[in-house]
Amino acid sequence: MHHDDLRPGALFNDEDSNTSANLPFEQVLATRLSRRSLLRGGAAATAAAGAALTGCATPMASGEGPAPVAKLGFQPVPHSLADSVIVPPGYTAQVIYALGDPLGADVPAFKNDGTDERWDLRAGDHHDGMEWFGLDAQGKPSDTFASRGLLAMNHEATTDEKRSSFFIHADGGTANLPRPGAEIDKELMIHGLSVVEIQRNPKGWSYQPASAFNRRVTTLSEAVITGPAAGSAHLVTPFSPGGTKARGTLNNCGAGRTPWGTYVSGEENWYGYFFRDAQDDTRRNDPQMTAALNRYGRKAGAASRHGWESGGTDDRYSRWNISATGASARDDWRNEFHTFGWVVELDPYSPNTLITKRTALGRFAHENVTFAKATAGEPVVAYMGCDARGEYIYKFVSSEKWDPADAHARNRLVAGDKYLDRGTLYVARFNADGSGDWLELSLKNPAVKDFKGFDFKNAADICVFTRLAADAAGATKMDRPEWAGVNPKNGEVYITLTNNSQRSSATVDAANPRAYTDMKGSKTQKGNVNGHIVRLAEARPADASFRWDIFLFASQADGDKTNVNLSNLTDENDLSSPDGLVFSKATGVCWIETDDGAYTDVTNCMLLAALPGKVGDGGARQVTSGDKTVTTQAGKPQTPATLRRFLVGPKGAEITGITETPDGRALFINIQHAGENTKMADVNDPDKYESQWPANAGYGAGKRPRSATIVITRNDGGVIGT
Ligand code: FEO
Ligand code: CA
Ligand code: CA
Ligand code: CA
């Protein structure tokens, strides 16, 4: 979420808590849903581009899946500052599910004027990570059906200025403290997850408002805590004196799909929702806990993003104040903070099951979770980024070996218990020579066991205070790790590093080699302004070492080709701040989404398609930043044949969440926070909105911008991107 250059109140990736000395080695009613084609690019309904028709024949082979496509078959979309979604000629984008849409037959249609109620059964805000879960004609889980399914998705956050989620309140809401409980109650419900059924009929795709599968999970939904930290003293709260339960999930950013067919979601910038008073350190008199709270972005005196703690004495408000004011952790909400920062597992096919917080995967600013291809008799392996400046890349290796029968487990959450509750967590160190090491985060690692910064006593401590354990291990500080994706062809792992305004010539290293200056109008931007994508090759996913290179250096096309535009990007494929990254299982195409604030003077955020190469397809390269030169490992430069822009979004929006039908003929993405630069004072003046999307695309009532899921299809019915 949220790029880096907005008004101060919105800087939720602005956390810089990693002061460790680690060296720089370092996603309606049918009558109201518009069926018309929205938003076609270029000459609208012109014939499909070039060689595109060959893609229609892409077969779904059994077992191994289809062969990766050899070439991209669409015309690149140009830069755009328009308030619309632009796709290539021959493609159509259609809005199917937006903020406020009813998820129950008895829920009134969304008025979109700030007076709507029943947020417990409406689409949440800021659609983010999303996964497809197929259904057959009888409504049973299906790996192959491509016209009926569930979308599980994250509702990460909300568009705010000052403190209020202003587009959901009639007059923008109350910015000053204390905030009215009635406003907060709505805000508590627009965060979390949703599961929504969608279907394709002859007129196109639509969501099913009355499906029994539809579900919301919010900041108030009960969660089960499992793994090493379950029952830890650090998780004892008045809600769960045994430390085995929590309430809600929050700021869910990236997502993933487990090999056993459940949804996993990362809690990212959750820390910013908590208040801690200025006297809290003195009162606690516990330097180690002070260090831990600081390391997770909550210094004493930290104000909360929305002031939820100010809503009244009911604990749905007071729990956002983590100051230690009572006699023990059972008497105040000091440990509520530790009940967030986890990977949450949900079974979309079972609406009555609770969400589970999987503590074995560590606690940090989780982005997505991507799994290596599951191999019989080998551990299950997952890759994860911690998105803040100078944070780390992690890998989880299960203790249990994969049993292919679990791909269709009768109880999917029991399979989750099996593979995600016991295992080993590692953090990445990138060496200058192109090698890398996965450093174990356990008491078996002397650097962790003997760490002076925190006295880790057991596995639970390491799970709760993962960032500190990673500091101890000597991990490499990266330029904001966002999504990880695994290339289905060769198992290589791609991780987006979105940008880092604080990377400097003093801290550049081989894996984060650029610190430069870029102008945005009259504004000077510094550091790794545009971000990059690093790539890892492992002999086997469970291995403790890897080789790496940098697949892509994001840059403006006119960036200095010696030290900045190292991937030789052109107008057809230049980009800034890569964030979402997913490999299509149908085509092998690597989809890259941006969440940018640096290049938005020239273009809105975008989706690009890449044909991946492999680690080592380029070579060593010198990069100079100020007075320092480092040698990095650069992948082969790009051309418009290997990387092209596929879509540009509306004003103020980030492009995020991406999934597809198994046949690759429908691609679903999320448009998050269109119009986020609108001022709260203008909430009743649509002419002053930065964006009126998706109303201006024919979707829904009111002109207030709404985050939404769109589906992209090819007019000839072919496979997307080919
Ligand atoms: Fe929610 Fe790191 O993006
Ligand atoms: Ca993200
Ligand atoms: Ca981001
Ligand atoms: Ca610029």
PDB file of N, CA, C and O in Angstrom, residues 26 105 147 160 216 256 270 287 308 327 347 586 594 614 620 633 674 705:
ATOM      1  N   GLU A  26      24.568  -6.936   2.444  1.00  0.00           N
ATOM      2  CA  GLU A  26      23.307  -7.022   2.874  1.00  0.00           C
ATOM      3  C   GLU A  26      22.062  -6.989   1.830  1.00  0.00           C
ATOM      4  O   GLU A  26      22.395  -6.878   0.639  1.00  0.00           O
ATOM      5  N   ALA A 105     -28.321 -11.266   0.243  1.00  0.00           N
ATOM      6  CA  ALA A 105     -29.513 -10.915  -0.540  1.00  0.00           C
ATOM      7  C   ALA A 105     -30.325  -9.812   0.139  1.00  0.00           C
ATOM      8  O   ALA A 105     -31.018  -9.031  -0.521  1.00  0.00           O
ATOM      9  N   SER A 147     -15.310 -21.197 -15.078  1.00  0.00           N
ATOM     10  CA  SER A 147     -16.409 -20.244 -15.239  1.00  0.00           C
ATOM     11  C   SER A 147     -17.179 -19.999 -13.947  1.00  0.00           C
ATOM     12  O   SER A 147     -18.134 -19.234 -13.935  1.00  0.00           O
ATOM     13  N   ASP A 160      -7.720   7.671   3.617  1.00  0.00           N
ATOM     14  CA  ASP A 160      -7.863   8.582   4.746  1.00  0.00           C
ATOM     15  C   ASP A 160      -7.029   9.828   4.533  1.00  0.00           C
ATOM     16  O   ASP A 160      -6.040   9.827   3.806  1.00  0.00           O
ATOM     17  N   ARG A 216     -17.347 -12.147   5.033  1.00  0.00           N
ATOM     18  CA  ARG A 216     -16.413 -11.105   5.463  1.00  0.00           C
ATOM     19  C   ARG A 216     -15.711 -11.532   6.739  1.00  0.00           C
ATOM     20  O   ARG A 216     -16.310 -12.121   7.633  1.00  0.00           O
ATOM     21  N   GLY A 256      -1.617 -15.416  -0.839  1.00  0.00           N
ATOM     22  CA  GLY A 256      -1.055 -16.594  -1.465  1.00  0.00           C
ATOM     23  C   GLY A 256      -2.057 -17.736  -1.390  1.00  0.00           C
ATOM     24  O   GLY A 256      -3.096 -17.643  -0.739  1.00  0.00           O
ATOM     25  N   TRP A 270       0.143  -3.088  10.240  1.00  0.00           N
ATOM     26  CA  TRP A 270      -0.776  -3.168  11.378  1.00  0.00           C
ATOM     27  C   TRP A 270      -0.338  -2.318  12.552  1.00  0.00           C
ATOM     28  O   TRP A 270      -1.144  -1.810  13.317  1.00  0.00           O
ATOM     29  N   PRO A 287      13.488  -2.515  29.507  1.00  0.00           N
ATOM     30  CA  PRO A 287      14.231  -2.053  28.326  1.00  0.00           C
ATOM     31  C   PRO A 287      14.144  -3.020  27.144  1.00  0.00           C
ATOM     32  O   PRO A 287      14.110  -2.591  25.990  1.00  0.00           O
ATOM     33  N   TRP A 308      -8.721   4.888  16.750  1.00  0.00           N
ATOM     34  CA  TRP A 308      -9.776   3.941  17.156  1.00  0.00           C
ATOM     35  C   TRP A 308      -9.845   3.777  18.674  1.00  0.00           C
ATOM     36  O   TRP A 308     -10.899   3.503  19.236  1.00  0.00           O
ATOM     37  N   ALA A 327      -2.538  -3.919  35.923  1.00  0.00           N
ATOM     38  CA  ALA A 327      -1.641  -4.707  36.767  1.00  0.00           C
ATOM     39  C   ALA A 327      -0.903  -5.780  35.977  1.00  0.00           C
ATOM     40  O   ALA A 327       0.218  -6.155  36.320  1.00  0.00           O
ATOM     41  N   ASP A 347      -9.929 -20.823   4.934  1.00  0.00           N
ATOM     42  CA  ASP A 347     -10.429 -21.805   3.973  1.00  0.00           C
ATOM     43  C   ASP A 347     -11.662 -21.220   3.274  1.00  0.00           C
ATOM     44  O   ASP A 347     -12.746 -21.196   3.828  1.00  0.00           O
ATOM     45  N   ALA A 586      -0.863 -20.597 -16.116  1.00  0.00           N
ATOM     46  CA  ALA A 586      -1.333 -20.987 -17.449  1.00  0.00           C
ATOM     47  C   ALA A 586      -0.314 -20.687 -18.532  1.00  0.00           C
ATOM     48  O   ALA A 586      -0.223 -21.412 -19.521  1.00  0.00           O
ATOM     49  N   THR A 594       2.537  -2.147 -10.198  1.00  0.00           N
ATOM     50  CA  THR A 594       3.244  -1.064  -9.518  1.00  0.00           C
ATOM     51  C   THR A 594       2.366  -0.328  -8.507  1.00  0.00           C
ATOM     52  O   THR A 594       1.152  -0.232  -8.643  1.00  0.00           O
ATOM     53  N   LYS A 614      16.646 -16.346 -16.562  1.00  0.00           N
ATOM     54  CA  LYS A 614      17.093 -17.150 -15.427  1.00  0.00           C
ATOM     55  C   LYS A 614      18.275 -16.486 -14.754  1.00  0.00           C
ATOM     56  O   LYS A 614      18.975 -15.672 -15.368  1.00  0.00           O
ATOM     57  N   ALA A 620      28.113  -9.658 -14.078  1.00  0.00           N
ATOM     58  CA  ALA A 620      28.525  -8.671 -13.091  1.00  0.00           C
ATOM     59  C   ALA A 620      28.553  -7.291 -13.729  1.00  0.00           C
ATOM     60  O   ALA A 620      28.875  -7.147 -14.921  1.00  0.00           O
ATOM     61  N   GLN A 633      25.133  -8.035  -9.572  1.00  0.00           N
ATOM     62  CA  GLN A 633      24.886  -9.128 -10.515  1.00  0.00           C
ATOM     63  C   GLN A 633      23.607  -8.770 -11.274  1.00  0.00           C
ATOM     64  O   GLN A 633      22.521  -8.824 -10.722  1.00  0.00           O
ATOM     65  N   ALA A 674      -8.047   4.398  -5.861  1.00  0.00           N
ATOM     66  CA  ALA A 674      -8.217   5.472  -6.849  1.00  0.00           C
ATOM     67  C   ALA A 674      -8.660   6.726  -6.093  1.00  0.00           C
ATOM     68  O   ALA A 674      -9.427   6.658  -5.134  1.00  0.00           O
ATOM     69  N   PRO A 705     -14.855   7.703  -5.384  1.00  0.00           N
ATOM     70  CA  PRO A 705     -14.044   6.605  -5.908  1.00  0.00           C
ATOM     71  C   PRO A 705     -14.100   5.379  -4.997  1.00  0.00           C
ATOM     72  O   PRO A 705     -14.252   5.502  -3.779  1.00  0.00           O
TER      73      PRO A 705
END
